[in-house]
PDB file of C-alpha atoms in Angstrom:
ATOM      1  CA  MET A   1      22.745  -0.274  -0.697  1.00 71.00           C
ATOM      2  CA  ALA A   2      25.439   2.192   0.745  1.00 78.00           C
ATOM      3  CA  GLY A   3      28.628  -0.551   1.171  1.00 78.00           C
ATOM      4  CA  LEU A   4      27.810  -0.808  -1.863  1.00 75.00           C
ATOM      5  CA  LEU A   5      28.413   2.535  -3.043  1.00 79.00           C
ATOM      6  CA  ARG A   6      31.115   2.745  -0.908  1.00 85.00           C
ATOM      7  CA  GLY A   7      32.919   0.675  -2.261  1.00 85.00           C
ATOM      8  CA  ALA A   8      32.203   1.645  -5.528  1.00 81.00           C
ATOM      9  CA  ALA A   9      33.249   5.152  -4.553  1.00 84.00           C
ATOM     10  CA  MET A  10      36.613   4.098  -2.847  1.00 85.00           C
ATOM     11  CA  GLU A  11      38.056   1.987  -6.349  1.00 88.00           C
ATOM     12  CA  THR A  12      37.615   6.044  -8.341  1.00 87.00           C
ATOM     13  CA  GLY A  13      39.352   7.761  -5.662  1.00 88.00           C
ATOM     14  CA  ALA A  14      36.044   9.953  -4.387  1.00 88.00           C
ATOM     15  CA  SER A  15      35.066  10.870  -1.150  1.00 87.00           C
ATOM     16  CA  PHE A  16      31.610   8.652   0.515  1.00 89.00           C
ATOM     17  CA  GLU A  17      29.519  10.421   2.587  1.00 87.00           C
ATOM     18  CA  VAL A  18      25.929   8.681   4.132  1.00 86.00           C
ATOM     19  CA  ARG A  19      23.824  11.916   5.393  1.00 81.00           C
ATOM     20  CA  PRO A  20      20.081  11.812   6.776  1.00 77.00           C
ATOM     21  CA  ALA A  21      17.918  11.665   4.259  1.00 68.00           C
ATOM     22  CA  ASP A  22      15.959  15.390   4.350  1.00 67.00           C
ATOM     23  CA  GLY A  23      17.419  19.011   3.082  1.00 62.00           C
ATOM     24  CA  ARG A  24      20.634  19.185   4.616  1.00 66.00           C
ATOM     25  CA  ALA A  25      21.247  16.076   2.228  1.00 65.00           C
ATOM     26  CA  LEU A  26      22.322  19.040   0.429  1.00 66.00           C
ATOM     27  CA  ALA A  27      24.225  21.389   1.725  1.00 68.00           C
ATOM     28  CA  GLY A  28      27.685  21.990   0.076  1.00 74.00           C
ATOM     29  CA  LEU A  29      27.196  20.260  -2.322  1.00 75.00           C
ATOM     30  CA  GLY A  30      28.683  21.327  -5.686  1.00 76.00           C
ATOM     31  CA  ASP A  31      29.308  20.494  -9.214  1.00 75.00           C
ATOM     32  CA  LYS A  32      31.397  17.774  -9.272  1.00 78.00           C
ATOM     33  CA  ASP A  33      29.576  15.718  -6.158  1.00 81.00           C
ATOM     34  CA  ALA A  34      26.464  13.615  -7.136  1.00 79.00           C
ATOM     35  CA  VAL A  35      24.379  12.707  -4.647  1.00 79.00           C
ATOM     36  CA  VAL A  36      22.585   9.148  -4.680  1.00 81.00           C
ATOM     37  CA  ILE A  37      19.243   9.641  -2.806  1.00 79.00           C
ATOM     38  CA  ALA A  38      18.159   6.615  -1.105  1.00 80.00           C
ATOM     39  CA  PRO A  39      15.182   6.856   1.510  1.00 78.00           C
ATOM     40  CA  SER A  40      13.232   3.775   3.080  1.00 76.00           C
ATOM     41  CA  ALA A  41       9.861   3.124   2.709  1.00 72.00           C
ATOM     42  CA  ARG A  42       8.148   5.078   5.172  1.00 75.00           C
ATOM     43  CA  GLU A  43      10.844   8.288   4.498  1.00 75.00           C
ATOM     44  CA  TRP A  44       8.844   8.219   1.372  1.00 70.00           C
ATOM     45  CA  THR A  45       5.214   9.319   2.688  1.00 70.00           C
ATOM     46  CA  ASN A  46       6.309  12.007   4.260  1.00 71.00           C
ATOM     47  CA  PRO A  47       5.400  14.492   1.701  1.00 67.00           C
ATOM     48  CA  ALA A  48       7.903  17.042   2.805  1.00 70.00           C
ATOM     49  CA  LEU A  49      10.925  15.356   1.947  1.00 68.00           C
ATOM     50  CA  ARG A  50       8.919  14.442  -1.259  1.00 63.00           C
ATOM     51  CA  ARG A  51       9.092  17.602  -2.056  1.00 63.00           C
ATOM     52  CA  GLU A  52      12.184  19.533  -0.937  1.00 61.00           C
ATOM     53  CA  VAL A  53      14.931  16.433  -1.888  1.00 59.00           C
ATOM     54  CA  ALA A  54      12.823  13.304  -4.004  1.00 50.00           C
ATOM     55  CA  LEU A  55      11.066  14.862  -6.627  1.00 48.00           C
ATOM     56  CA  PRO A  56      11.626  16.682 -10.029  1.00 45.00           C
ATOM     57  CA  GLY A  57      11.179  20.522  -9.680  1.00 45.00           C
ATOM     58  CA  GLY A  58      12.291  20.505  -6.250  1.00 47.00           C
ATOM     59  CA  PRO A  59      15.809  22.540  -5.050  1.00 52.00           C
ATOM     60  CA  LYS A  60      18.148  22.269  -7.733  1.00 59.00           C
ATOM     61  CA  TRP A  61      21.898  22.074  -6.539  1.00 62.00           C
ATOM     62  CA  ARG A  62      24.402  21.907  -8.537  1.00 69.00           C
ATOM     63  CA  CYS A  63      25.238  18.148  -8.724  1.00 74.00           C
ATOM     64  CA  ARG A  64      24.371  15.006  -9.871  1.00 75.00           C
ATOM     65  CA  GLY A  65      21.189  13.767  -8.748  1.00 75.00           C
ATOM     66  CA  ILE A  66      19.402  10.334  -8.754  1.00 78.00           C
ATOM     67  CA  PHE A  67      17.247   8.961  -7.137  1.00 77.00           C
ATOM     68  CA  LEU A  68      16.893   5.536  -5.805  1.00 79.00           C
ATOM     69  CA  PRO A  69      12.060   4.560  -4.755  1.00 77.00           C
ATOM     70  CA  PRO A  70      12.188   1.796  -2.576  1.00 80.00           C
ATOM     71  CA  MET A  71      11.291  -1.163  -4.033  1.00 82.00           C
ATOM     72  CA  PRO A  72      11.928  -5.105  -4.084  1.00 85.00           C
ATOM     73  CA  ALA A  73      15.651  -5.186  -4.127  1.00 82.00           C
ATOM     74  CA  GLU A  74      15.358  -7.844  -6.923  1.00 89.00           C
ATOM     75  CA  ALA A  75      13.352  -4.783  -8.768  1.00 87.00           C
ATOM     76  CA  LEU A  76      15.697  -2.494  -8.368  1.00 83.00           C
ATOM     77  CA  HIS A  77      18.751  -5.602 -10.053  1.00 84.00           C
ATOM     78  CA  ARG A  78      16.726  -6.495 -13.736  1.00 88.00           C
ATOM     79  CA  ALA A  79      16.019  -2.766 -13.189  1.00 82.00           C
ATOM     80  CA  GLY A  80      19.370  -1.529 -13.660  1.00 81.00           C
ATOM     81  CA  SER A  81      20.901  -4.919 -15.533  1.00 86.00           C
ATOM     82  CA  MET A  82      20.079  -3.880 -19.397  1.00 86.00           C
ATOM     83  CA  PRO A  83      23.878  -1.983 -19.910  1.00 86.00           C
ATOM     84  CA  TYR A  84      23.690   1.303 -19.569  1.00 80.00           C
ATOM     85  CA  ARG A  85      25.877   2.632 -22.530  1.00 83.00           C
ATOM     86  CA  VAL A  86      22.691  -0.316 -25.211  1.00 86.00           C
ATOM     87  CA  HIS A  87      19.930   1.852 -22.712  1.00 86.00           C
ATOM     88  CA  VAL A  88      21.810   4.830 -23.765  1.00 84.00           C
ATOM     89  CA  ALA A  89      21.490   4.474 -27.399  1.00 86.00           C
ATOM     90  CA  PHE A  90      18.143   3.555 -27.364  1.00 88.00           C
ATOM     91  CA  HIS A  91      16.547   6.302 -26.080  1.00 86.00           C
ATOM     92  CA  ASP A  92      18.685   8.129 -27.820  1.00 85.00           C
ATOM     93  CA  ARG A  93      17.740   6.522 -31.488  1.00 86.00           C
ATOM     94  CA  LEU A  94      13.764   6.836 -29.965  1.00 88.00           C
ATOM     95  CA  MET A  95      13.584  10.522 -29.007  1.00 87.00           C
ATOM     96  CA  VAL A  96      15.093  11.253 -32.901  1.00 85.00           C
ATOM     97  CA  THR A  97      12.014   9.610 -33.809  1.00 84.00           C
ATOM     98  CA  LEU A  98      10.027  11.204 -31.367  1.00 87.00           C
ATOM     99  CA  ARG A  99      10.565  14.746 -31.731  1.00 83.00           C
ATOM    100  CA  ASP A 100       8.176  15.566 -33.949  1.00 78.00           C
ATOM    101  CA  ALA A 101       4.826  14.001 -32.006  1.00 80.00           C
ATOM    102  CA  ALA A 102       1.629  15.544 -30.939  1.00 82.00           C
ATOM    103  CA  LEU A 103      -0.463  13.126 -31.538  1.00 94.00           C
ATOM    104  CA  VAL A 104      -0.995  10.071 -29.705  1.00 96.00           C
ATOM    105  CA  ARG A 105      -3.249   6.398 -30.559  1.00 97.00           C
ATOM    106  CA  VAL A 106      -2.945   4.280 -27.813  1.00 98.00           C
ATOM    107  CA  THR A 107      -4.584   0.763 -28.290  1.00 98.00           C
ATOM    108  CA  ALA A 108      -4.449  -2.873 -26.614  1.00 96.00           C
ATOM    109  CA  PRO A 109      -6.337  -6.516 -26.640  1.00 92.00           C
ATOM    110  CA  GLY A 110      -8.473  -5.712 -23.056  1.00 91.00           C
ATOM    111  CA  GLY A 111     -10.437  -2.372 -24.951  1.00 95.00           C
ATOM    112  CA  THR A 112      -8.257   0.445 -24.675  1.00 97.00           C
ATOM    113  CA  ASP A 113      -8.509   3.414 -27.119  1.00 98.00           C
ATOM    114  CA  LEU A 114      -7.300   7.039 -26.422  1.00 98.00           C
ATOM    115  CA  ARG A 115      -6.331   9.493 -28.866  1.00 98.00           C
ATOM    116  CA  PHE A 116      -4.851  12.335 -27.204  1.00 97.00           C
ATOM    117  CA  ALA A 117      -1.731  14.717 -27.653  1.00 96.00           C
ATOM    118  CA  ALA A 118       0.775  15.553 -26.420  1.00 94.00           C
ATOM    119  CA  ARG A 119       3.845  18.067 -24.419  1.00 92.00           C
ATOM    120  CA  PRO A 120       7.661  16.756 -26.073  1.00 91.00           C
ATOM    121  CA  PHE A 121       8.225  13.493 -24.438  1.00 90.00           C
ATOM    122  CA  VAL A 122      11.501  12.841 -22.251  1.00 84.00           C
ATOM    123  CA  ALA A 123      13.798  10.367 -21.253  1.00 79.00           C
ATOM    124  CA  HIS A 124      14.331  11.407 -17.715  1.00 63.00           C
ATOM    125  CA  SER A 125      15.981   8.030 -16.105  1.00 56.00           C
ATOM    126  CA  PHE A 126      18.556  10.030 -18.702  1.00 54.00           C
ATOM    127  CA  SER A 127      18.613  13.799 -17.857  1.00 55.00           C
ATOM    128  CA  ALA A 128      21.431  13.542 -15.299  1.00 55.00           C
ATOM    129  CA  ARG A 129      23.531  14.024 -17.683  1.00 57.00           C
ATOM    130  CA  SER A 130      25.437  17.440 -16.367  1.00 59.00           C
ATOM    131  CA  PRO A 131      25.429  18.928 -13.258  1.00 59.00           C
ATOM    132  CA  ASP A 132      21.640  20.974 -11.640  1.00 60.00           C
ATOM    133  CA  LYS A 133      19.854  17.896 -13.540  1.00 62.00           C
ATOM    134  CA  PHE A 134      17.628  14.861 -11.628  1.00 64.00           C
ATOM    135  CA  MET A 135      17.822  11.503 -12.830  1.00 69.00           C
ATOM    136  CA  PHE A 136      15.653   8.408 -11.349  1.00 72.00           C
ATOM    137  CA  GLY A 137      17.082   5.524 -10.657  1.00 73.00           C
ATOM    138  CA  ILE A 138      14.966   3.287 -12.848  1.00 77.00           C
ATOM    139  CA  PRO A 139      15.708   3.439 -16.102  1.00 79.00           C
ATOM    140  CA  GLY A 140      13.684   2.822 -18.898  1.00 88.00           C
ATOM    141  CA  GLU A 141      10.418   5.122 -19.994  1.00 90.00           C
ATOM    142  CA  VAL A 142      10.208   7.755 -21.776  1.00 91.00           C
ATOM    143  CA  THR A 143       7.383  10.216 -21.269  1.00 91.00           C
ATOM    144  CA  ALA A 144       5.324  12.853 -21.944  1.00 93.00           C
ATOM    145  CA  ALA A 145       3.120  15.188 -20.510  1.00 94.00           C
ATOM    146  CA  VAL A 146      -0.640  14.647 -22.190  1.00 96.00           C
ATOM    147  CA  LYS A 147      -1.795  18.310 -23.227  1.00 95.00           C
ATOM    148  CA  GLU A 148      -4.693  19.309 -21.093  1.00 93.00           C
ATOM    149  CA  GLY A 149      -7.976  18.187 -22.180  1.00 95.00           C
ATOM    150  CA  SER A 150      -6.762  16.280 -25.691  1.00 97.00           C
ATOM    151  CA  ALA A 151      -7.577  12.853 -24.383  1.00 97.00           C
ATOM    152  CA  GLU A 152     -10.734  11.066 -25.563  1.00 98.00           C
ATOM    153  CA  GLY A 153     -11.776   7.310 -25.963  1.00 98.00           C
ATOM    154  CA  ARG A 154     -11.105   4.631 -23.012  1.00 98.00           C
ATOM    155  CA  ILE A 155      -8.464   2.552 -21.367  1.00 98.00           C
ATOM    156  CA  VAL A 156      -8.896  -0.994 -20.201  1.00 97.00           C
ATOM    157  CA  VAL A 157      -6.055  -1.325 -17.157  1.00 95.00           C
ATOM    158  CA  ASP A 158      -5.188  -4.924 -17.297  1.00 90.00           C
ATOM    159  CA  TRP A 159      -2.278  -4.880 -15.326  1.00 92.00           C
ATOM    160  CA  ALA A 160      -1.969  -2.911 -12.226  1.00 94.00           C
ATOM    161  CA  VAL A 161      -2.275   1.110 -10.520  1.00 94.00           C
ATOM    162  CA  HIS A 162       0.195   1.968  -8.506  1.00 89.00           C
ATOM    163  CA  ARG A 163      -1.134  -0.721  -5.299  1.00 88.00           C
ATOM    164  CA  GLY A 164       0.125  -3.288  -7.268  1.00 91.00           C
ATOM    165  CA  PRO A 165      -1.285  -5.592 -10.069  1.00 93.00           C
ATOM    166  CA  ILE A 166      -5.327  -6.047 -10.361  1.00 93.00           C
ATOM    167  CA  SER A 167      -7.356  -8.700 -11.379  1.00 89.00           C
ATOM    168  CA  GLU A 168      -9.761  -7.074 -12.211  1.00 90.00           C
ATOM    169  CA  ASP A 169      -9.942  -4.640 -15.051  1.00 93.00           C
ATOM    170  CA  LEU A 170     -10.088  -1.184 -14.576  1.00 95.00           C
ATOM    171  CA  VAL A 171     -12.965   0.572 -17.420  1.00 96.00           C
ATOM    172  CA  LEU A 172     -11.588   4.635 -17.156  1.00 97.00           C
ATOM    173  CA  GLU A 173     -14.412   6.052 -20.029  1.00 98.00           C
ATOM    174  CA  VAL A 174     -12.783   9.324 -21.166  1.00 98.00           C
ATOM    175  CA  ARG A 175     -14.011  12.771 -21.975  1.00 98.00           C
ATOM    176  CA  GLY A 176     -11.978  16.260 -22.792  1.00 97.00           C
ATOM    177  CA  GLY A 177      -9.529  14.633 -20.772  1.00 97.00           C
ATOM    178  CA  SER A 178     -10.640  13.630 -17.832  1.00 97.00           C
ATOM    179  CA  ILE A 179     -12.129  10.624 -16.744  1.00 98.00           C
ATOM    180  CA  VAL A 180     -16.076  11.078 -17.156  1.00 97.00           C
ATOM    181  CA  GLY A 181     -16.862   6.734 -16.455  1.00 97.00           C
ATOM    182  CA  ILE A 182     -15.542   4.280 -14.145  1.00 96.00           C
ATOM    183  CA  ALA A 183     -16.213   0.651 -14.893  1.00 94.00           C
ATOM    184  CA  ARG A 184     -14.507  -3.288 -13.032  1.00 90.00           C
ATOM    185  CA  SER A 185     -15.173  -6.238 -15.930  1.00 86.00           C
ATOM    186  CA  GLY A 186     -13.302  -9.462 -16.014  1.00 74.00           C
ATOM    187  CA  ARG A 187     -13.705 -10.678 -12.530  1.00 68.00           C
ATOM    188  CA  PRO A 188     -14.209 -14.207 -12.172  1.00 62.00           C
ATOM    189  CA  GLN A 189     -17.005 -16.467 -12.864  1.00 62.00           C
ATOM    190  CA  ASP A 190     -16.802 -18.377  -9.646  1.00 63.00           C
ATOM    191  CA  SER A 191     -19.452 -17.018  -7.629  1.00 53.00           C
ATOM    192  CA  ARG A 192     -17.545 -17.610  -4.233  1.00 60.00           C
ATOM    193  CA  ALA A 193     -14.512 -15.209  -5.629  1.00 62.00           C
ATOM    194  CA  ARG A 194     -14.777 -11.613  -3.886  1.00 74.00           C
ATOM    195  CA  PRO A 195     -14.142  -8.412  -5.810  1.00 81.00           C
ATOM    196  CA  ASP A 196     -10.135  -7.058  -4.984  1.00 87.00           C
ATOM    197  CA  PRO A 197      -9.019  -5.755  -2.232  1.00 90.00           C
ATOM    198  CA  VAL A 198      -6.305  -3.902  -4.369  1.00 92.00           C
ATOM    199  CA  LEU A 199      -8.792  -1.726  -6.736  1.00 93.00           C
ATOM    200  CA  ASP A 200     -11.408  -1.777  -4.229  1.00 92.00           C
ATOM    201  CA  GLN A 201      -8.754   0.231  -2.625  1.00 93.00           C
ATOM    202  CA  TYR A 202      -7.448   2.174  -5.338  1.00 94.00           C
ATOM    203  CA  LEU A 203     -11.253   3.762  -6.285  1.00 95.00           C
ATOM    204  CA  THR A 204     -10.794   4.618  -2.976  1.00 95.00           C
ATOM    205  CA  GLU A 205      -8.473   6.522  -3.462  1.00 94.00           C
ATOM    206  CA  LEU A 206      -8.888   7.472  -6.592  1.00 95.00           C
ATOM    207  CA  ARG A 207     -12.366   9.495  -5.684  1.00 95.00           C
ATOM    208  CA  ALA A 208     -10.877  10.769  -2.383  1.00 95.00           C
ATOM    209  CA  ALA A 209      -8.807  12.456  -4.272  1.00 95.00           C
ATOM    210  CA  ALA A 210     -11.004  13.664  -7.523  1.00 96.00           C
ATOM    211  CA  GLU A 211     -13.834  15.231  -4.562  1.00 95.00           C
ATOM    212  CA  ASP A 212     -10.598  17.167  -3.488  1.00 94.00           C
ATOM    213  CA  TRP A 213      -9.568  18.078  -6.860  1.00 95.00           C
ATOM    214  CA  PRO A 214     -10.649  17.333  -9.531  1.00 90.00           C
ATOM    215  CA  GLY A 215      -7.523  17.094 -11.886  1.00 95.00           C
ATOM    216  CA  ALA A 216      -7.243  13.638 -10.369  1.00 96.00           C
ATOM    217  CA  LEU A 217      -9.300  12.880 -12.915  1.00 97.00           C
ATOM    218  CA  GLN A 218      -8.149  14.386 -15.709  1.00 97.00           C
ATOM    219  CA  ILE A 219      -5.200  11.919 -17.532  1.00 97.00           C
ATOM    220  CA  GLY A 220      -2.172  13.852 -17.029  1.00 96.00           C
ATOM    221  CA  GLU A 221       0.938  11.557 -17.880  1.00 96.00           C
ATOM    222  CA  PHE A 222       1.706   9.158 -21.341  1.00 96.00           C
ATOM    223  CA  GLY A 223       4.490   6.550 -20.726  1.00 94.00           C
ATOM    224  CA  VAL A 224       6.356   4.145 -22.834  1.00 94.00           C
ATOM    225  CA  GLY A 225       8.820   1.334 -21.625  1.00 94.00           C
ATOM    226  CA  THR A 226      12.055   0.759 -22.841  1.00 92.00           C
ATOM    227  CA  ASN A 227      13.432  -1.837 -20.268  1.00 92.00           C
ATOM    228  CA  ALA A 228      14.419  -4.786 -21.551  1.00 91.00           C
ATOM    229  CA  ALA A 229      16.052  -6.642 -18.108  1.00 92.00           C
ATOM    230  CA  SER A 230      12.465  -4.491 -16.152  1.00 93.00           C
ATOM    231  CA  ARG A 231       9.028  -7.815 -16.127  1.00 94.00           C
ATOM    232  CA  PHE A 232       6.434  -7.834 -14.633  1.00 93.00           C
ATOM    233  CA  SER A 233       6.159  -7.682 -11.155  1.00 92.00           C
ATOM    234  CA  GLY A 234       3.034  -6.203  -9.577  1.00 89.00           C
ATOM    235  CA  CYS A 235       6.002  -2.758  -9.097  1.00 90.00           C
ATOM    236  CA  ILE A 236       4.259  -0.163 -11.339  1.00 90.00           C
ATOM    237  CA  MET A 237       7.750   0.897 -10.759  1.00 88.00           C
ATOM    238  CA  GLU A 238       9.263  -1.465 -13.037  1.00 92.00           C
ATOM    239  CA  ASP A 239       6.482  -2.699 -14.673  1.00 94.00           C
ATOM    240  CA  GLU A 240       5.893   0.626 -16.360  1.00 92.00           C
ATOM    241  CA  THR A 241       9.799  -0.098 -17.646  1.00 92.00           C
ATOM    242  CA  VAL A 242       9.039  -3.540 -19.118  1.00 94.00           C
ATOM    243  CA  MET A 243      10.020  -3.008 -23.105  1.00 93.00           C
ATOM    244  CA  GLY A 244       6.609  -2.309 -24.459  1.00 93.00           C
ATOM    245  CA  SER A 245       4.801  -1.421 -21.673  1.00 95.00           C
ATOM    246  CA  CYS A 246       3.213   1.129 -21.359  1.00 96.00           C
ATOM    247  CA  HIS A 247       1.800   3.160 -18.242  1.00 96.00           C
ATOM    248  CA  PHE A 248      -1.087   5.884 -18.107  1.00 97.00           C
ATOM    249  CA  GLY A 249      -0.757   8.441 -15.125  1.00 96.00           C
ATOM    250  CA  LEU A 250      -3.698  10.181 -13.535  1.00 97.00           C
ATOM    251  CA  GLY A 251      -3.220  13.875 -12.174  1.00 95.00           C
ATOM    252  CA  ALA A 252      -0.519  16.121 -11.917  1.00 91.00           C
ATOM    253  CA  ASN A 253       2.009  16.039 -14.625  1.00 90.00           C
ATOM    254  CA  THR A 254       4.157  19.591 -14.035  1.00 85.00           C
ATOM    255  CA  ALA A 255       7.290  16.685 -13.336  1.00 77.00           C
ATOM    256  CA  PHE A 256       6.598  16.028 -17.831  1.00 82.00           C
ATOM    257  CA  GLY A 257       6.454  19.398 -18.747  1.00 82.00           C
ATOM    258  CA  GLY A 258       3.305  19.562 -18.127  1.00 88.00           C
ATOM    259  CA  ALA A 259       0.707  22.250 -16.989  1.00 89.00           C
ATOM    260  CA  LEU A 260      -0.945  20.736 -14.039  1.00 90.00           C
ATOM    261  CA  ALA A 261      -0.256  21.103 -10.768  1.00 89.00           C
ATOM    262  CA  GLY A 262      -1.667  19.715  -7.963  1.00 89.00           C
ATOM    263  CA  PRO A 263      -1.315  17.175  -5.572  1.00 88.00           C
ATOM    264  CA  PHE A 264      -2.430  13.439  -6.550  1.00 90.00           C
ATOM    265  CA  HIS A 265      -0.254  11.543  -9.868  1.00 91.00           C
ATOM    266  CA  SER A 266      -1.482   8.159  -9.810  1.00 93.00           C
ATOM    267  CA  ASP A 267      -0.043   5.649 -12.456  1.00 94.00           C
ATOM    268  CA  LEU A 268      -1.460   2.579 -14.533  1.00 96.00           C
ATOM    269  CA  CYS A 269       0.627   0.099 -15.856  1.00 96.00           C
ATOM    270  CA  LEU A 270      -1.231  -1.684 -18.931  1.00 95.00           C
ATOM    271  CA  ARG A 271       0.554  -4.463 -21.601  1.00 92.00           C
ATOM    272  CA  GLU A 272       1.282  -5.156 -25.023  1.00 95.00           C
ATOM    273  CA  PRO A 273      -0.703  -2.327 -26.241  1.00 96.00           C
ATOM    274  CA  THR A 274      -0.650  -0.922 -29.810  1.00 96.00           C
ATOM    275  CA  ILE A 275       1.455   2.043 -30.018  1.00 95.00           C
ATOM    276  CA  SER A 276       0.941   5.274 -32.981  1.00 93.00           C
ATOM    277  CA  ILE A 277       3.185   8.405 -33.483  1.00 90.00           C
ATOM    278  CA  GLY A 278       1.640  10.965 -35.711  1.00 85.00           C
ATOM    279  CA  GLY A 279       0.184   7.612 -37.496  1.00 84.00           C
ATOM    280  CA  THR A 280       3.162   6.045 -37.668  1.00 86.00           C
ATOM    281  CA  THR A 281       3.678   2.470 -34.744  1.00 91.00           C
ATOM    282  CA  ILE A 282       6.170   2.416 -32.869  1.00 92.00           C
ATOM    283  CA  VAL A 283       4.979   0.387 -30.594  1.00 94.00           C
ATOM    284  CA  ARG A 284       2.776  -3.784 -32.383  1.00 94.00           C
ATOM    285  CA  ASP A 285       1.528  -5.460 -29.292  1.00 95.00           C
ATOM    286  CA  GLY A 286       3.871  -4.346 -26.625  1.00 94.00           C
ATOM    287  CA  LEU A 287       6.881  -4.982 -29.322  1.00 93.00           C
ATOM    288  CA  PHE A 288       8.788  -2.153 -31.078  1.00 93.00           C
ATOM    289  CA  VAL A 289       8.702  -2.535 -34.929  1.00 89.00           C
ATOM    290  CA  ASP A 290      11.529  -1.853 -35.269  1.00 74.00           C
ATOM    291  CA  ARG A 291      14.530  -1.805 -32.302  1.00 57.00           C
ATOM    292  CA  ASN A 292      16.905   0.672 -34.742  1.00 53.00           C
ATOM    293  CA  LEU A 293      13.577   3.406 -34.599  1.00 58.00           C
ATOM    294  CA  ALA A 294      15.718   6.630 -35.862  1.00 44.00           C
TER     295      ALA A 294
END
């Protein structure tokens, strides 16, 4: 990756320097500089790195910043393959449609039916158009913080949790903004079929997080995928950018403009949702109703 970036930088006449992925990487940077943070999978598990460098809400810097989280090279390539100007134009039209959004309803063939109030939507992927702004390097989503206590209904996760794709559906009953019931359905009928180990691990983590912090069971985030080049690969960071998909985030949501601060955040991805904003359907069965939107 460094070799590719160095070549592109040299073509523009810019200087290029590789630094360790820690707080010192930002030292001495100014408003004419840009920084690409690309931690390894091992570095990404370091909470100090995530807090100090990689996540929005961390230290302010005067340069433009882009973060490339560790993910398979082919997924990162696909996620970056939608022409940037086309993507920005689509986001701009979508954000006009969403600017007055408040009440949201999400349904899906698997049984999802959730209503909630949303804070203003944000196009995180394109938030680094000026210095002192941070950008995720995986273009392809608009997100909103779910207002605390507003979510009511049911979420049926039919594709993936942050640990990967699941072979059973995860059914979450939601009342007063929080998960009050957890069930599993859709297990293969074969008597020899064993429970899904990915879902086993995820539920173990979720229950442990909820014991330490009850906010882990709050519905904190809602996002809509906007990248026509992405596909469902089992990498949650790509899955949630697939055009017309949606995802929910449990737990902390301050990175999306919410007020729920805490140590846990976990994404859940759904396929083929129908999404209504303020009574107007913008996505039906995973397809945008009007690509022109606004």
